[in-house]
Coordinates of C-alpha atoms and ligand atoms in Angstrom, one line a residue:
M210 CA 32.8 370.8 187.8
A211 CA 30.0 371.1 185.3
G212 CA 31.7 368.4 183.3
V213 CA 30.2 365.6 185.3
L214 CA 26.6 366.6 184.6
P215 CA 24.7 364.4 182.2
A216 CA 23.9 365.9 178.9
A217 CA 20.3 364.8 179.2
S218 CA 18.4 363.5 182.1
V219 CA 19.7 360.0 182.9
P220 CA 17.1 357.3 182.8
A221 CA 16.2 355.8 186.1
C222 CA 16.5 352.2 185.1
G223 CA 18.2 350.2 182.4
A224 CA 21.0 347.8 181.7
P225 CA 24.5 349.0 182.1
G226 CA 26.7 348.9 179.0
T227 CA 29.5 346.4 178.6
D228 CA 32.3 346.2 181.0
T229 CA 35.1 348.4 179.8
G230 CA 37.6 347.3 182.5
E231 CA 38.3 348.3 186.0
K232 CA 39.5 351.7 187.3
S233 CA 40.6 352.2 190.8
A234 CA 39.5 355.1 193.0
G235 CA 42.8 356.6 192.2
T236 CA 42.0 357.1 188.5
S237 CA 41.4 360.6 187.3
A238 CA 37.9 361.8 187.9
R239 CA 38.0 363.8 184.7
E240 CA 38.8 361.1 182.1
T241 CA 35.2 360.0 181.5
P242 CA 33.0 363.0 181.8
A243 CA 29.5 361.9 182.1
S244 CA 28.4 364.7 179.9
S245 CA 29.8 362.7 177.0
V246 CA 27.2 360.0 177.6
P247 CA 25.3 359.6 174.3
S248 CA 21.7 360.0 175.2
G249 CA 19.9 356.7 175.4
K250 CA 22.9 354.7 176.4
I251 CA 23.2 354.0 180.1
Q252 CA 26.7 354.1 181.5
P253 CA 27.7 351.7 184.2
G254 CA 28.4 353.5 187.5
W255 CA 32.1 352.3 187.5
E256 CA 32.8 354.3 184.3
L257 CA 31.7 357.6 185.9
P258 CA 34.0 360.1 187.5
S259 CA 35.2 358.8 190.9
L260 CA 33.5 360.4 193.9
A261 CA 36.5 359.6 196.0
D262 CA 38.7 361.7 193.6
I263 CA 36.2 364.5 193.4
Y264 CA 36.2 364.8 197.2
R265 CA 39.8 363.9 197.8
E266 CA 40.7 367.3 199.3
D267 CA 37.5 367.3 201.4
F268 CA 36.8 364.0 203.1
K269 CA 36.8 360.3 202.5
I270 CA 33.8 358.8 200.6
G271 CA 32.6 355.6 202.0
N272 CA 30.2 352.7 201.4
V273 CA 29.4 349.4 203.0
F274 CA 30.8 346.0 202.3
G275 CA 29.4 342.5 202.7
P276 CA 29.8 339.1 201.1
D277 CA 28.0 340.1 197.9
T278 CA 29.8 343.4 197.2
L279 CA 33.5 342.4 197.0
S280 CA 33.5 340.8 193.6
G281 CA 32.5 341.4 190.0
D282 CA 30.8 344.6 189.0
S283 CA 29.9 345.6 192.6
F284 CA 33.6 345.6 193.6
R285 CA 34.4 347.5 190.4
L286 CA 31.9 350.1 191.5
I287 CA 33.3 350.2 195.0
R288 CA 36.9 350.6 193.8
R289 CA 35.9 353.3 191.5
H290 CA 34.1 355.6 193.9
F291 CA 34.9 354.7 197.5
N292 CA 38.1 354.9 199.6
I293 CA 36.8 353.7 202.9
L294 CA 34.3 350.9 203.7
T295 CA 32.2 349.9 206.7
A296 CA 31.0 346.4 207.2
E297 CA 27.2 346.5 206.8
N298 CA 26.8 343.6 209.2
D299 CA 30.0 341.5 209.5
M300 CA 31.8 343.3 212.3
K301 CA 28.8 343.7 214.6
P302 CA 28.9 341.6 217.8
A303 CA 26.3 339.2 216.5
S304 CA 28.5 338.3 213.6
L305 CA 31.7 337.8 215.5
T306 CA 30.7 335.9 218.6
R307 CA 27.8 333.8 219.9
E308 CA 29.3 332.2 222.9
K309 CA 31.5 333.5 225.6
G310 CA 35.1 333.2 224.6
V311 CA 34.4 332.0 221.1
Y312 CA 35.0 334.3 218.2
D313 CA 34.8 333.8 214.5
F314 CA 36.9 336.3 212.5
D315 CA 37.2 334.2 209.3
T316 CA 34.5 335.9 207.3
A317 CA 35.5 339.5 208.3
D318 CA 39.2 338.7 207.9
A319 CA 38.8 337.4 204.4
M320 CA 36.9 340.5 203.4
L321 CA 39.3 342.8 205.0
S322 CA 42.2 341.3 203.1
E323 CA 40.4 341.9 199.8
I324 CA 39.7 345.5 200.8
S325 CA 43.2 346.1 202.0
A326 CA 44.6 344.7 198.7
A327 CA 42.5 347.3 196.9
G328 CA 44.0 350.0 199.0
I329 CA 40.8 351.0 200.6
A330 CA 40.5 351.9 204.3
V331 CA 38.1 350.4 206.8
H332 CA 36.0 351.9 209.5
G333 CA 34.9 349.5 212.3
H334 CA 31.1 349.2 213.1
T335 CA 30.3 348.6 215.9
L336 CA 31.7 347.6 219.3
G337 CA 28.6 348.3 221.4
W338 CA 25.0 348.3 220.3
H339 CA 21.6 347.2 221.7
A340 CA 20.8 345.4 218.5
Q341 CA 22.7 342.7 216.6
S342 CA 24.6 342.0 219.8
A343 CA 25.5 338.7 221.6
A344 CA 23.4 337.6 224.5
W345 CA 26.4 336.4 226.6
L346 CA 27.8 339.9 226.8
N347 CA 25.1 341.6 228.8
T348 CA 21.8 339.6 229.0
G349 CA 20.8 338.3 232.4
V350 CA 24.2 339.0 233.9
T351 CA 25.3 341.2 236.8
R352 CA 27.0 344.5 236.4
T353 CA 30.3 343.0 237.4
E354 CA 30.0 340.3 234.8
A355 CA 28.8 342.7 232.1
A356 CA 31.9 344.9 232.7
E357 CA 34.2 341.9 232.5
N358 CA 32.5 340.7 229.3
M359 CA 32.7 344.1 227.8
R360 CA 36.4 344.3 228.6
A361 CA 37.0 340.8 227.1
Y362 CA 35.0 341.5 224.0
V363 CA 36.5 344.9 223.2
Q364 CA 40.1 343.7 223.9
T365 CA 39.6 340.7 221.7
V366 CA 37.7 342.4 218.8
A367 CA 39.4 345.8 218.7
G368 CA 42.7 344.1 219.5
H369 CA 42.1 341.7 216.6
F370 CA 41.4 344.5 214.1
R371 CA 44.0 346.8 215.4
G372 CA 46.0 348.3 212.5
K373 CA 43.3 347.2 210.1
V374 CA 40.7 349.8 210.9
V375 CA 41.2 353.6 211.1
S376 CA 38.3 354.3 213.4
W377 CA 35.5 352.6 215.4
D378 CA 31.9 353.2 216.2
V379 CA 32.4 352.4 219.8
L380 CA 28.8 352.9 220.8
N381 CA 25.9 352.9 218.4
E382 CA 22.5 354.4 219.2
G383 CA 22.9 354.8 222.9
V384 CA 20.7 357.8 223.1
D385 CA 17.0 357.4 222.5
F386 CA 14.2 359.7 223.6
S387 CA 11.6 361.8 222.2
G388 CA 10.4 365.1 223.6
S389 CA 12.5 367.8 225.0
F390 CA 15.9 367.3 226.4
G391 CA 16.0 368.4 230.0
G392 CA 19.7 368.9 230.3
N393 CA 20.9 365.6 231.9
W394 CA 22.1 363.1 229.3
H395 CA 21.6 360.2 231.7
D396 CA 17.9 360.6 231.2
A397 CA 18.3 360.5 227.5
L398 CA 19.9 357.1 227.3
R399 CA 18.2 354.2 225.6
R400 CA 16.4 352.1 228.3
D401 CA 16.0 349.0 226.1
S402 CA 19.8 348.4 225.9
D403 CA 21.0 345.3 227.7
W404 CA 24.2 347.2 228.5
Y405 CA 22.1 349.8 230.3
A406 CA 20.1 347.1 232.2
A407 CA 23.1 345.1 233.2
F408 CA 25.0 348.2 234.5
G409 CA 22.0 349.3 236.4
S410 CA 21.4 345.9 238.0
E411 CA 23.4 346.9 241.1
A412 CA 21.9 350.3 241.4
K413 CA 21.3 349.6 245.1
K414 CA 25.1 349.9 245.6
G415 CA 25.1 353.3 244.0
E416 CA 26.2 351.9 240.7
N417 CA 24.9 353.9 237.7
P418 CA 23.6 352.3 234.5
W419 CA 25.0 355.1 232.4
D420 CA 28.6 354.2 233.4
Y421 CA 28.6 351.7 230.6
V422 CA 29.1 354.4 227.9
E423 CA 32.3 355.7 229.3
L424 CA 33.7 352.3 230.1
L425 CA 33.1 351.1 226.5
F426 CA 35.1 354.1 225.2
R427 CA 37.9 353.5 227.7
E428 CA 38.2 349.9 226.8
A429 CA 38.3 350.8 223.1
R430 CA 41.1 353.3 223.7
K431 CA 43.1 350.7 225.5
A432 CA 42.5 348.0 222.9
D433 CA 43.3 350.2 219.9
P434 CA 45.0 353.4 220.8
D435 CA 45.5 354.3 217.2
A436 CA 41.8 354.2 216.2
V437 CA 39.7 357.3 216.2
L438 CA 36.7 356.6 218.5
Y439 CA 33.2 357.6 217.4
Y440 CA 29.8 357.8 219.0
N441 CA 27.3 357.0 216.2
D442 CA 23.5 357.6 216.1
Y443 CA 20.5 358.4 213.9
N444 CA 18.2 361.4 213.9
L445 CA 21.0 363.7 215.0
N446 CA 19.6 366.4 212.8
L447 CA 16.8 366.7 215.4
S448 CA 17.9 369.4 217.7
E449 CA 16.9 367.8 221.0
K450 CA 18.6 364.6 220.2
A451 CA 21.7 366.5 219.1
D452 CA 21.7 368.4 222.4
A453 CA 21.5 365.2 224.4
V454 CA 24.5 363.7 222.5
C455 CA 26.5 367.0 222.9
A456 CA 25.9 366.9 226.7
M457 CA 27.0 363.3 226.9
V458 CA 30.1 363.8 224.8
Q459 CA 31.1 366.9 226.6
D460 CA 30.7 365.4 230.0
I461 CA 32.6 362.3 229.3
N462 CA 35.4 364.2 227.5
D463 CA 35.7 366.8 230.2
R464 CA 36.3 364.0 232.8
Y465 CA 38.8 362.2 230.6
R466 CA 40.8 365.3 229.9
K467 CA 40.9 366.3 233.6
E468 CA 42.2 362.9 234.4
T469 CA 44.8 362.6 231.6
G470 CA 45.7 366.3 231.4
G471 CA 46.3 365.7 227.7
P472 CA 44.7 367.2 224.7
R473 CA 43.3 363.9 223.3
L474 CA 39.6 363.4 223.7
L475 CA 38.1 360.1 224.6
I476 CA 35.1 360.4 222.3
E477 CA 36.8 361.9 219.3
G478 CA 34.1 361.8 216.7
V479 CA 30.3 361.9 216.3
G480 CA 28.9 359.8 213.5
M481 CA 25.6 361.2 212.1
Q482 CA 24.1 358.2 210.5
G483 CA 22.1 360.2 208.0
H484 CA 19.2 358.0 207.2
Y485 CA 17.2 360.8 205.7
T486 CA 14.2 361.2 203.4
I487 CA 13.4 363.7 200.7
G488 CA 11.4 365.5 203.4
T489 CA 14.5 366.1 205.6
D490 CA 15.5 369.7 205.8
P491 CA 19.2 369.9 205.0
K492 CA 19.5 373.0 207.1
S493 CA 18.6 370.9 210.2
V494 CA 21.6 368.7 209.3
E495 CA 23.9 371.8 209.2
K496 CA 22.7 373.1 212.5
S497 CA 23.6 369.9 214.2
I498 CA 27.0 369.8 212.5
Q499 CA 27.7 373.2 213.9
K500 CA 26.7 372.0 217.4
F501 CA 29.1 369.0 217.2
L502 CA 31.9 371.2 215.9
R503 CA 31.7 373.3 219.1
L504 CA 32.7 370.1 221.0
G505 CA 35.9 370.0 219.1
V506 CA 35.2 366.5 217.8
R507 CA 35.5 365.1 214.3
I508 CA 32.3 364.5 212.3
S509 CA 31.4 361.7 210.0
I510 CA 28.2 361.2 208.0
S511 CA 28.3 357.5 208.6
E512 CA 25.3 355.8 207.0
L513 CA 23.9 358.2 204.4
D514 CA 20.8 357.4 202.4
V515 CA 17.9 359.6 201.3
G516 CA 14.6 357.6 200.9
V517 CA 11.5 358.5 199.0
P518 CA 8.6 357.6 201.2
G519 CA 5.7 356.0 199.3
A520 CA 7.7 355.2 196.2
E521 CA 6.0 352.7 193.8
P522 CA 7.5 349.2 193.9
D523 CA 8.8 349.5 190.4
G524 CA 10.9 352.6 191.0
L525 CA 11.0 356.4 191.3
T526 CA 9.2 358.8 189.0
P527 CA 11.6 361.2 187.3
E528 CA 10.2 363.9 189.6
Q529 CA 10.9 361.9 192.7
E530 CA 14.4 361.1 191.5
K531 CA 15.1 364.7 190.9
R532 CA 13.8 365.7 194.4
Q533 CA 16.0 363.1 195.9
A534 CA 19.0 364.3 194.0
I535 CA 18.3 367.9 195.1
V536 CA 18.4 366.8 198.8
Y537 CA 21.7 365.0 198.1
A538 CA 23.1 368.1 196.4
K539 CA 22.1 370.4 199.2
L540 CA 23.6 368.0 201.8
F541 CA 26.9 367.8 199.9
Q542 CA 27.0 371.6 199.6
I543 CA 26.8 371.6 203.4
F544 CA 29.4 368.8 203.8
K545 CA 31.8 370.7 201.6
K546 CA 31.4 373.8 203.6
H547 CA 32.3 372.0 206.7
A548 CA 34.9 369.7 205.1
A549 CA 37.6 370.8 207.5
S550 CA 35.8 369.0 210.3
I551 CA 34.3 366.1 208.4
D552 CA 36.4 362.9 208.1
R553 CA 34.1 360.8 206.0
V554 CA 30.8 360.6 204.2
T555 CA 29.7 357.0 203.9
F556 CA 26.7 355.8 201.9
W557 CA 24.7 353.0 203.5
G558 CA 24.6 350.7 200.5
L559 CA 25.8 350.4 197.0
D560 CA 22.6 350.3 195.0
D561 CA 18.8 350.6 195.6
A562 CA 18.2 346.9 195.1
R563 CA 20.5 345.9 198.0
S564 CA 19.7 348.8 200.3
W565 CA 18.3 348.0 203.8
R566 CA 15.6 350.5 202.8
A567 CA 15.1 349.2 199.2
E568 CA 11.4 350.1 199.2
S569 CA 12.4 353.8 199.3
F570 CA 15.1 353.7 196.6
P571 CA 17.5 355.8 198.7
L572 CA 21.0 355.4 197.1
L573 CA 23.1 356.8 194.2
F574 CA 22.9 353.8 191.9
N575 CA 20.1 351.7 190.5
G576 CA 20.0 347.9 191.1
D577 CA 21.8 347.5 187.7
L578 CA 24.6 349.7 189.0
S579 CA 23.8 352.6 186.6
A580 CA 23.8 356.0 188.1
K581 CA 20.8 357.9 189.3
Q582 CA 20.3 361.6 189.3
A583 CA 21.5 361.4 192.9
Y584 CA 25.0 360.4 191.7
Y585 CA 25.3 363.5 189.5
A586 CA 24.0 365.7 192.3
V587 CA 26.7 364.3 194.6
A588 CA 29.4 364.6 192.0
D589 CA 28.7 368.2 191.4
P590 CA 26.2 369.8 193.8
D591 CA 26.5 373.4 192.7
G592 CA 26.4 372.4 189.0
Y593 CA 23.4 370.1 189.5
L594 CA 21.4 372.7 191.4
A595 CA 22.2 375.3 188.8
K596 CA 21.0 373.0 186.1
V597 CA 17.8 371.6 187.6
G598 CA 17.0 374.6 189.8
S599 CA 16.3 374.5 193.5
E600 CA 13.4 372.7 195.0
E601 CA 11.2 375.8 194.6
T602 CA 11.3 375.8 190.8
F603 CA 9.7 372.5 190.3
R604 CA 7.2 372.1 193.1
Q605 CA 3.8 371.8 191.6
S606 CA 2.2 375.1 190.7
A607 CA -1.6 375.6 190.2
E608 CA -3.7 378.5 189.3
A609 CA -6.9 379.7 191.1
A610 CA -9.4 381.5 188.8
P611 CA -11.5 384.4 190.1
G612 CA -15.0 383.4 191.0
T613 CA -17.4 382.6 193.9
P614 CA -19.0 379.2 193.6
V615 CA -22.1 377.8 195.3
L616 CA -21.0 375.3 197.8
G617 CA -22.5 371.8 197.5
K618 CA -22.8 372.2 193.8
G619 CA -19.8 370.6 192.2
Q620 CA -21.2 371.3 188.7
D621 CA -21.7 375.0 189.4
P622 CA -20.6 376.8 186.1
A623 CA -18.3 379.0 188.2
W624 CA -15.9 376.0 188.3
D625 CA -15.7 375.9 184.5
K626 CA -13.1 378.8 184.5
A627 CA -10.7 376.9 186.8
R628 CA -8.1 374.5 185.6
E629 CA -8.3 370.9 186.9
Y630 CA -5.2 369.2 188.5
P631 CA -4.7 365.5 189.3
V632 CA -4.4 364.5 192.9
T633 CA -2.7 361.2 192.3
Q634 CA 0.7 361.1 193.9
Q635 CA 0.6 357.9 195.9
L636 CA 2.4 357.9 199.3
Q637 CA 1.6 354.3 200.2
A638 CA 1.9 351.1 198.3
W639 CA -1.8 350.3 198.4
N640 CA -4.3 352.9 197.4
Y641 CA -7.8 352.7 196.0
A642 CA -8.6 356.4 195.9
S643 CA -7.5 359.3 193.8
G644 CA -9.0 362.5 192.5
T645 CA -8.8 365.9 190.9
M646 CA -8.9 369.4 192.3
K647 CA -9.8 372.9 191.2
A648 CA -9.6 376.3 192.9
L649 CA -11.3 379.6 192.7
W650 CA -10.8 382.8 194.8
D651 CA -12.5 386.1 195.6
S652 CA -11.7 388.8 198.1
D653 CA -12.8 386.7 201.1
A654 CA -11.7 383.2 200.5
L655 CA -10.1 380.5 198.5
Y656 CA -12.6 377.9 197.2
V657 CA -11.5 374.3 196.5
R658 CA -13.4 371.5 194.8
V659 CA -12.0 368.0 195.2
Q660 CA -13.6 365.2 193.3
V661 CA -12.7 361.9 194.8
R662 CA -12.9 358.5 193.1
D663 CA -13.3 355.9 195.8
A664 CA -15.6 352.9 195.7
S665 CA -15.8 352.2 199.4
L666 CA -16.2 354.8 202.0
D667 CA -15.3 354.3 205.7
A668 CA -15.5 356.5 208.8
S669 CA -15.3 353.8 211.5
S670 CA -12.0 355.1 212.9
A671 CA -12.1 357.6 215.8
N672 CA -9.3 359.5 214.2
A673 CA -10.4 362.0 211.6
W674 CA -7.4 361.4 209.4
E675 CA -8.1 357.7 209.2
Q676 CA -11.6 358.3 207.7
D677 CA -12.2 358.8 204.0
S678 CA -11.5 362.5 203.7
V679 CA -10.0 365.4 201.8
E680 CA -7.4 367.8 203.2
C681 CA -6.4 371.2 202.0
F682 CA -3.3 372.9 203.2
V683 CA -2.8 376.6 202.8
S684 CA 0.2 378.8 203.7
E685 CA -1.0 382.3 203.0
S686 CA 2.4 383.9 203.1
D687 CA 4.1 381.0 201.4
N688 CA 6.9 381.2 204.0
R689 CA 8.1 377.7 203.2
T690 CA 9.3 377.1 206.8
D691 CA 9.2 373.7 208.3
A692 CA 6.7 374.6 211.1
Y693 CA 3.2 376.0 210.9
G694 CA 2.9 379.7 211.6
D695 CA 0.3 382.5 211.2
G696 CA -1.8 382.1 208.1
D697 CA -0.8 378.4 207.7
G698 CA -3.6 375.9 208.1
Q699 CA -4.8 372.3 207.5
Y700 CA -8.4 371.9 206.6
R701 CA -10.0 368.5 206.5
V702 CA -13.5 367.5 205.4
S703 CA -14.7 363.9 205.5
F704 CA -17.0 362.3 203.0
R705 CA -19.7 362.8 205.7
N706 CA -18.8 366.5 205.8
D707 CA -17.2 366.4 209.2
R708 CA -14.7 369.1 209.5
S709 CA -11.4 369.1 211.4
F710 CA -8.4 371.5 211.4
G711 CA -4.8 371.8 212.1
S712 CA -3.2 375.1 213.3
T713 CA -6.4 377.0 213.0
D714 CA -9.8 377.0 214.6
G715 CA -11.4 376.9 211.2
A716 CA -13.5 380.0 211.8
G717 CA -15.6 380.8 208.8
V718 CA -14.7 377.6 206.9
Q719 CA -17.7 376.1 205.1
S720 CA -18.0 372.9 203.2
A721 CA -20.4 370.6 201.5
V722 CA -20.1 367.0 200.2
E723 CA -22.1 365.4 197.4
K724 CA -22.1 361.7 196.6
T725 CA -21.1 361.0 193.1
E726 CA -21.2 357.9 190.9
D727 CA -17.7 356.8 191.7
G728 CA -17.1 358.5 195.0
Y729 CA -17.7 362.0 196.5
C730 CA -17.2 365.6 195.7
V731 CA -16.1 368.1 198.4
T732 CA -16.5 371.9 197.9
M733 CA -15.1 374.2 200.5
K734 CA -14.6 377.8 201.4
I735 CA -11.3 378.7 203.2
P736 CA -11.4 382.3 204.3
F737 CA -8.2 384.3 204.0
R738 CA -6.9 385.1 207.5
T739 CA -3.7 387.2 207.1
V740 CA -3.5 388.4 203.5
K741 CA -5.5 390.7 201.3
P742 CA -5.6 388.7 198.1
A743 CA -4.9 390.2 194.7
S744 CA -4.3 388.9 191.2
G745 CA -0.8 387.4 191.2
T746 CA -0.7 386.5 194.9
K747 CA 1.1 383.3 195.5
M748 CA 0.4 380.9 198.4
G749 CA 1.6 377.6 199.6
F750 CA -1.1 375.0 198.8
D751 CA -1.7 371.3 198.8
V752 CA -4.4 368.7 198.6
Q753 CA -4.4 365.3 200.1
I754 CA -6.9 362.5 199.9
N755 CA -7.1 360.0 202.7
D756 CA -8.3 356.5 201.8
A757 CA -9.7 354.5 204.7
A758 CA -11.0 351.0 205.1
D759 CA -11.8 348.9 208.1
G760 CA -11.1 351.7 210.5
V761 CA -7.6 352.4 209.3
R762 CA -6.0 354.7 206.7
K763 CA -4.9 352.4 203.8
G764 CA -3.6 355.0 201.4
V765 CA -2.8 358.6 200.9
V766 CA -2.5 360.6 197.7
T767 CA -1.4 364.2 197.4
W768 CA -1.2 366.8 194.7
N769 CA 2.4 368.0 195.5
D770 CA 3.7 366.8 198.9
P771 CA 5.8 363.7 198.3
T772 CA 6.5 363.1 202.0
G773 CA 3.2 362.8 203.8
R774 CA 4.4 365.6 206.2
A775 CA 2.2 368.4 205.1
Y776 CA 0.2 368.2 208.3
T777 CA 3.3 369.5 210.2
D778 CA 5.6 371.0 207.6
P779 CA 4.4 373.8 205.1
S780 CA 7.7 373.6 203.2
V781 CA 6.4 370.5 201.4
F782 CA 3.4 372.2 200.0
G783 CA 3.0 373.1 196.3
E784 CA 2.0 376.6 195.3
I785 CA -1.1 378.3 194.0
I786 CA -1.3 381.5 192.2
L787 CA -4.4 383.7 192.2
R788 CA -5.2 384.8 188.6
Ligands
LIG274 C1 21.4 347.5 209.1 C2 21.9 346.7 207.9 O1 22.0 347.6 206.8 C3 20.9 345.5 207.6 O2 21.5 344.7 206.6 C4 20.7 344.7 208.8 O3 19.7 343.7 208.6 C5 20.3 345.6 210.0 O4 21.2 346.6 210.2 N1 21.9 351.7 211.9 C6 23.1 351.1 211.9 C7 23.3 350.0 210.9 O5 23.9 351.5 212.7 O6 24.1 349.0 211.5 C8 22.1 349.4 210.4 O7 22.4 348.4 209.4 C9 21.1 350.4 209.9 C10 20.7 351.4 211.0

């Protein structure tokens, strides 16, 4: 499928060309190969090969709909690429009913008829949720009333849309906990759900709050027996949360199957929302897919977007856009591999300007509906990765020169041999500090000099990371795993020369700080702990500058890490090579 790759890197922003007419998602994917884009001209997204066609044998490709997406160029883009749609808001309880017994289906119905006329399927979202709900359903009512209201709501709503939706998110985000999963899914349920509270209100009579989950699914099955019933949630790539959801689905399905004796499951699908960032490890997504597969359920990626934390308000840098595209490509390689079990991959938004996470530019299309690198990565993941290389090939790479500097002397001539690198990648919108770094090495240690430009220095927070400070990250074996291990360490030095460490006791670390005209200069010695260094040795490495004011951290800049997760995840470090 190399034909869909752009000839040259596609600009991040720009005006789409003139409208050349509509093409439905049924049009051949091959007729407008993007590689024929003349460089400089930006092609509107609806002229590019249809994602729905590309993945026709694998799974449906979805997006959201709302009042501003079903006309003009937006609808053109939708019809080109997507063969199933989810209402971004208009089929949630809050949109359909405000008072008991009163429902307003007009807006949703009008949109559904446009969608159906375009030959596009609809997934229902969502019957039960703790947010965007209606107070009459479950707030301040008894368990008995809540159960009656649930029945009435599900019968009315799922009954109304019967035949118009192929599947429903029956419960959204019912599980919520952090920490380790102890084995009982009841303990993992979200406590701030009014459904949970109402069903627990007669606990004295031995009634259990968690019953609401099963009842919701049973009502949905009755109201629309043809719809595939889904449990939908976020962070399902986190293994503990995935385990809790597995336990819940298994328990409810076992009971249902015992009762009905039939093969059909009650909870037939798990929707992994997929609100990721460029720091998300695609392998964690695959691990969870494999867990859900063992339950025998269908899987959908129901709300996919891949945000870039700390993006500048005016858009992504080419480097950020490429990193984002690589995550998309790796995710789609995984989705393709498991296509036999995946029903649908739905993106949560058409374009970056209208995304619910617009500040992190998480989607395939720019606000002007031109395609980003992410589009090309999704259209042809293998080809894209072959072309741009994997993540490893363009993480920042620095060199450390041989030498042993005098600490506390930033102008020591030993530093003259070392190349200087900017530490300017901003992870937060507001930032007043930036800097440069250099590195040297000898048989004992790595030496790092960071010169920080920062006009006002602050150490009034009790937390070391919220004081003006410099952090170095070293992964001696460059293992690139997502957790710290032997030889990985975080080394922090404040502008007052206070030292603090992560994943090491900091034995042998030395540092000095000099005040400079426009900030401060940190020099530090980081002893090697697990390697015998030699010329050519490569290590994981990063530098971060924390910018504090008024007792809080206002900004963070890094040399390589685009995610702000270096303190916990060595796979986001850049690399340093000893010369
Ligand atoms: C979001 C919509 O995108 C926003 O427009 C709205 O303001 C809030 O809800 N998980 C879900 C979705 O299941 O329904 C949410 O959608 C995003 C998180």
